[in-house]
Coordinates of C-alpha atoms in Angstrom, one line a residue:
M1 CA 0.0 -0.1 0.0
T2 CA 1.3 3.4 -0.9
Q3 CA 1.8 6.1 1.8
P4 CA -0.9 8.4 0.5
A5 CA -3.5 5.6 0.7
A6 CA -2.3 4.6 4.1
T7 CA -2.5 8.2 5.3
L8 CA -6.0 8.4 3.9
L9 CA -7.0 5.4 6.0
G10 CA -5.5 7.1 9.1
V11 CA -7.7 10.2 8.2
I12 CA -10.7 8.0 8.0
A13 CA -9.9 6.7 11.4
I14 CA -9.8 10.2 12.8
L15 CA -13.0 11.2 11.2
L16 CA -14.7 8.1 12.8
W17 CA -13.3 9.1 16.2
G18 CA -15.1 12.4 15.7
S19 CA -18.4 10.7 16.0
L20 CA -17.4 8.9 19.3
A21 CA -18.7 11.6 21.7
L22 CA -22.1 11.8 20.0
L23 CA -22.6 8.0 19.7
T24 CA -21.5 7.6 23.3
T25 CA -24.2 10.1 24.4
L26 CA -26.8 8.1 22.6
T27 CA -26.0 5.0 24.6
G28 CA -27.5 6.6 27.7
R29 CA -26.6 5.3 31.1
I30 CA -24.4 2.4 30.2
P31 CA -21.4 2.3 32.5
P32 CA -18.0 3.0 30.7
F33 CA -16.4 -0.4 31.2
Q34 CA -19.5 -2.2 30.2
L35 CA -19.8 -0.1 27.1
T36 CA -16.1 -0.8 26.3
A37 CA -16.6 -4.5 26.7
M38 CA -19.8 -4.5 24.5
T39 CA -18.3 -2.3 21.6
F40 CA -14.9 -4.1 21.5
S41 CA -16.8 -7.5 21.5
I42 CA -18.6 -6.2 18.3
A43 CA -15.4 -5.1 16.7
A44 CA -13.8 -8.5 17.6
L45 CA -16.9 -10.4 16.2
I46 CA -16.7 -8.4 12.9
A47 CA -13.0 -9.2 12.5
I48 CA -13.8 -12.9 13.1
G49 CA -16.5 -12.7 10.5
K50 CA -14.1 -11.3 8.0
W51 CA -11.6 -14.1 8.7
I52 CA -14.3 -16.7 8.1
V53 CA -15.7 -15.0 4.8
L54 CA -12.2 -14.5 3.3
R55 CA -11.0 -18.0 4.7
Q56 CA -8.2 -16.5 6.6
S57 CA -6.3 -18.5 9.2
P58 CA -6.9 -17.1 12.7
Q59 CA -4.0 -19.1 14.0
K60 CA -1.7 -17.5 11.5
I61 CA -3.0 -14.0 12.3
L62 CA -2.8 -14.4 16.0
R63 CA 0.4 -16.2 16.2
Q64 CA 2.6 -13.1 16.9
P65 CA 5.5 -12.4 19.3
W66 CA 4.6 -11.4 22.9
R67 CA 5.9 -7.9 22.2
V68 CA 3.2 -7.3 19.6
W69 CA 0.4 -8.4 22.0
L70 CA 1.9 -6.4 24.8
V71 CA 2.0 -3.2 22.7
G72 CA -1.6 -3.9 21.2
I73 CA -3.3 -4.8 24.4
G74 CA -1.5 -2.2 26.4
G75 CA -2.5 0.5 23.9
L76 CA -6.2 -0.3 23.4
F77 CA -7.1 -1.4 27.0
G78 CA -4.5 0.7 28.8
Y79 CA -5.7 3.9 27.1
H80 CA -9.4 3.2 27.9
F81 CA -8.6 2.1 31.5
F82 CA -6.7 5.3 32.4
Y83 CA -9.1 7.5 30.4
F84 CA -12.1 6.3 32.4
T85 CA -10.1 6.6 35.6
A86 CA -9.3 10.2 34.8
L87 CA -13.0 11.0 34.1
K88 CA -13.9 9.6 37.4
K89 CA -11.3 11.6 39.3
A90 CA -11.2 14.9 37.5
P91 CA -13.6 17.2 35.6
A92 CA -14.4 15.6 32.2
A93 CA -13.3 18.7 30.0
E94 CA -9.9 19.1 31.6
A95 CA -9.2 15.4 31.7
S96 CA -10.0 15.1 28.0
L97 CA -7.8 18.0 27.1
I98 CA -4.8 16.5 28.9
S99 CA -5.5 13.2 27.3
Y100 CA -5.4 14.9 24.0
L101 CA -1.8 15.7 24.3
W102 CA -1.3 12.4 22.6
P103 CA -1.2 13.9 19.1
L104 CA 1.4 16.4 20.0
L105 CA 3.4 13.7 21.7
L106 CA 3.0 11.5 18.6
V107 CA 4.4 14.2 16.4
L108 CA 7.4 14.5 18.8
F109 CA 8.0 10.9 19.2
S110 CA 7.8 10.3 15.3
G111 CA 11.1 12.3 15.1
L112 CA 12.8 9.3 16.9
L113 CA 11.7 6.9 14.2
P114 CA 14.2 5.8 11.5
G115 CA 13.7 7.7 8.2
E116 CA 11.4 10.3 9.7
K117 CA 12.5 13.9 9.7
L118 CA 10.8 16.2 12.1
R119 CA 10.6 19.9 10.9
W120 CA 9.6 23.1 12.6
F121 CA 6.3 23.3 11.0
H122 CA 5.3 19.9 12.2
I123 CA 5.9 20.9 15.8
A124 CA 4.4 24.3 15.4
G125 CA 1.4 23.0 13.7
A126 CA 0.8 20.4 16.5
G127 CA 1.2 23.2 19.1
I128 CA -1.3 25.5 17.4
A129 CA -3.8 22.6 17.0
F130 CA -3.4 21.7 20.7
L131 CA -4.2 25.4 21.6
G132 CA -7.3 24.9 19.4
A133 CA -8.4 21.8 21.3
A134 CA -7.8 23.7 24.6
T135 CA -10.4 26.3 23.6
L136 CA -12.8 23.5 22.8
F137 CA -12.3 21.6 26.1
V138 CA -11.7 24.2 28.8
Q139 CA -14.1 26.9 29.6
H140 CA -12.8 27.5 33.1
S141 CA -9.9 27.0 35.3
F142 CA -8.5 23.6 36.4
E143 CA -10.0 22.2 39.5
L144 CA -7.3 21.4 42.1
G145 CA -7.3 18.8 44.9
N146 CA -6.0 15.3 45.5
A147 CA -8.6 13.4 43.6
A148 CA -8.5 15.8 40.6
S149 CA -4.6 15.6 40.6
L150 CA -4.9 11.8 40.4
G151 CA -7.3 12.3 37.4
Y152 CA -5.1 14.6 35.6
M153 CA -2.2 12.2 36.2
A154 CA -4.2 9.3 34.7
A155 CA -5.2 11.5 31.8
L156 CA -1.5 12.3 31.1
V157 CA -0.8 8.5 31.2
C158 CA -3.5 8.1 28.6
A159 CA -1.6 10.5 26.3
F160 CA 1.7 8.7 26.6
I161 CA 0.0 5.3 26.2
W162 CA -1.8 6.1 23.0
S163 CA 1.1 8.1 21.5
G164 CA 3.6 5.3 22.4
Y165 CA 1.3 2.6 21.1
S166 CA 1.0 4.5 17.7
V167 CA 4.7 5.1 17.3
L168 CA 5.6 1.5 18.3
S169 CA 3.2 0.2 15.7
R170 CA 5.5 1.5 13.1
G171 CA 8.0 -1.1 14.2
F172 CA 5.5 -3.9 13.4
R173 CA 5.0 -3.2 9.8
E174 CA 5.1 -6.9 8.9
V175 CA 2.4 -7.8 11.4
P176 CA -1.0 -7.9 9.5
S177 CA -3.6 -5.3 10.7
D178 CA -5.9 -8.1 11.2
I179 CA -4.2 -8.7 14.6
I180 CA -6.3 -5.8 15.8
G181 CA -9.3 -8.2 16.0
G182 CA -7.3 -10.2 18.6
F183 CA -6.5 -6.9 20.5
C184 CA -10.1 -6.0 20.5
A185 CA -11.1 -9.5 21.9
A186 CA -8.5 -9.2 24.7
T187 CA -9.6 -5.6 25.5
A188 CA -13.3 -6.7 25.7
I189 CA -12.4 -9.5 28.2
L190 CA -10.3 -7.1 30.4
A191 CA -13.1 -4.5 30.2
L192 CA -15.6 -7.0 31.2
I193 CA -13.5 -7.9 34.3
C194 CA -13.2 -4.3 35.2
H195 CA -17.0 -3.9 34.8
R196 CA -17.8 -6.8 37.0
L197 CA -15.5 -5.4 39.7
T198 CA -16.5 -1.8 39.7
E199 CA -19.9 -1.3 37.9
L200 CA -23.5 -2.4 38.0
L201 CA -25.0 -3.9 34.9
V202 CA -27.3 -1.6 32.9
W203 CA -29.0 -3.5 30.1
P204 CA -30.1 -1.4 27.0
I205 CA -33.8 -1.4 26.6
E206 CA -34.4 1.0 23.7
G207 CA -33.6 0.0 20.1
A208 CA -32.0 3.3 19.5
T209 CA -29.4 2.5 22.3
W210 CA -28.6 -0.7 20.6
V211 CA -28.0 1.0 17.2
A212 CA -25.7 3.4 18.9
I213 CA -23.7 0.5 20.5
V214 CA -23.5 -1.4 17.2
A215 CA -22.4 1.8 15.5
L216 CA -19.7 2.4 18.0
G217 CA -18.5 -1.2 17.8
A218 CA -18.4 -1.0 13.9
G219 CA -17.1 2.4 13.5
P220 CA -15.0 4.4 16.1
V221 CA -14.1 1.3 18.1
G222 CA -14.0 -1.1 15.1
F223 CA -12.8 0.0 11.7
A224 CA -11.1 3.1 13.1
F225 CA -8.5 1.0 15.0
F226 CA -7.8 -1.1 11.9
A227 CA -7.5 2.0 9.8
W228 CA -5.3 3.7 12.3
D229 CA -3.0 0.7 12.4
V230 CA -2.4 0.9 8.6
G231 CA -2.0 4.7 8.9
M232 CA 0.7 4.4 11.6
K233 CA 2.6 1.5 9.9
R234 CA 2.6 2.9 6.3
G235 CA 1.3 6.5 6.3
D236 CA 2.7 9.9 7.1
I237 CA 2.7 9.6 10.9
R238 CA 3.6 13.3 11.5
L239 CA 0.7 14.6 9.5
L240 CA -1.7 12.1 11.0
G241 CA -0.6 13.2 14.5
V242 CA -1.5 16.8 13.8
L243 CA -4.7 15.9 11.9
S244 CA -5.8 14.0 14.9
Y245 CA -6.9 17.3 16.4
V246 CA -9.7 17.3 13.8
A247 CA -11.5 14.7 15.9
P248 CA -12.4 16.9 18.8
A249 CA -13.4 19.7 16.5
L250 CA -15.6 17.4 14.4
S251 CA -17.0 15.9 17.7
T252 CA -18.0 19.4 18.9
V253 CA -19.6 20.2 15.6
L254 CA -21.6 17.1 15.6
L255 CA -22.8 17.6 19.2
I256 CA -24.0 21.0 18.3
G257 CA -25.7 19.7 15.1
F258 CA -27.6 17.1 17.1
G259 CA -28.5 19.5 19.9
Q260 CA -26.0 18.1 22.4
A261 CA -24.0 21.2 22.8
V262 CA -24.4 24.9 22.6
P263 CA -22.4 26.8 19.8
S264 CA -20.0 29.6 21.0
W265 CA -17.2 31.9 19.7
T266 CA -14.6 29.8 21.6
I267 CA -15.7 26.8 19.6
V268 CA -15.3 28.8 16.3
I269 CA -11.9 30.0 17.3
G270 CA -10.9 26.5 18.5
C271 CA -11.8 25.0 15.1
I272 CA -10.0 27.8 13.3
L273 CA -6.8 27.1 15.3
I274 CA -7.1 23.3 14.6
V275 CA -7.5 23.8 10.9
G276 CA -4.7 26.4 10.9
G277 CA -2.3 24.1 12.8
A278 CA -3.1 21.1 10.5
S279 CA -2.6 23.3 7.4
L280 CA 0.9 24.4 8.8
A281 CA 1.9 20.8 9.5
A282 CA 1.0 19.8 5.9
L283 CA 3.1 22.6 4.2
D284 CA 5.4 20.1 2.7
K285 CA 2.4 17.9 1.4
L286 CA 0.9 21.1 -0.1
K287 CA 4.1 21.8 -1.9
I288 CA 4.3 25.3 -0.3
I289 CA 7.9 24.9 0.8

């Protein structure tokens, strides 16, 4: 697969993640670890269905070195575990913002990869886009206190986990992206264990809730991770890092469009900064320099 095609798949993953917040709100009162277990189970079942239809060998796909499994499960389950911990301990907006340091960290870490050259406009673009995300997430000062501090720390761990997972995926180019199905299955099992230990079961009743759950499992939690894996392994990792800030901007726009959020000038400014930062990071792709 060519780099532009792989980068495009990475962009599709980012766009799908833009619908994550809206679809999650449509799932109602389902606890986070239960929702994680349900949606990742759907993603795993879709992957298994693909293996059956295409007559692929699950044994061949899943027989990978322990390092691959450690990075994959650590990335998918580790990120969600610490993200939900952060949301429980700290205000949601501030915790989300800190976790969204991951695209900036991804851009910086990409400079350590062989053959990747990090230039000033990549760093500047990521920084500007992060400022844009800050205007979307934070409308007031950070809450202080022991519980909130633990939440902020967990959110920071999120950022390092996902950026680290994404960059390390580059080193497993020969591992087929179908392995994501195995990661999803393992994440679903671990999330189910966390759910049984910390949450009460809330069974969906309305059909619309089930539609939202299936949509999450097929899109932002399903295909998006497969597409992101391809993008990280064969696409422009620096550009995808900056473009990742499109996800919170798109998420905010969708929430406003469906009446789940109120429009404001700060949102407009945030979106402008994100688009401007992404454009700056893409200067070499646009042949401007």
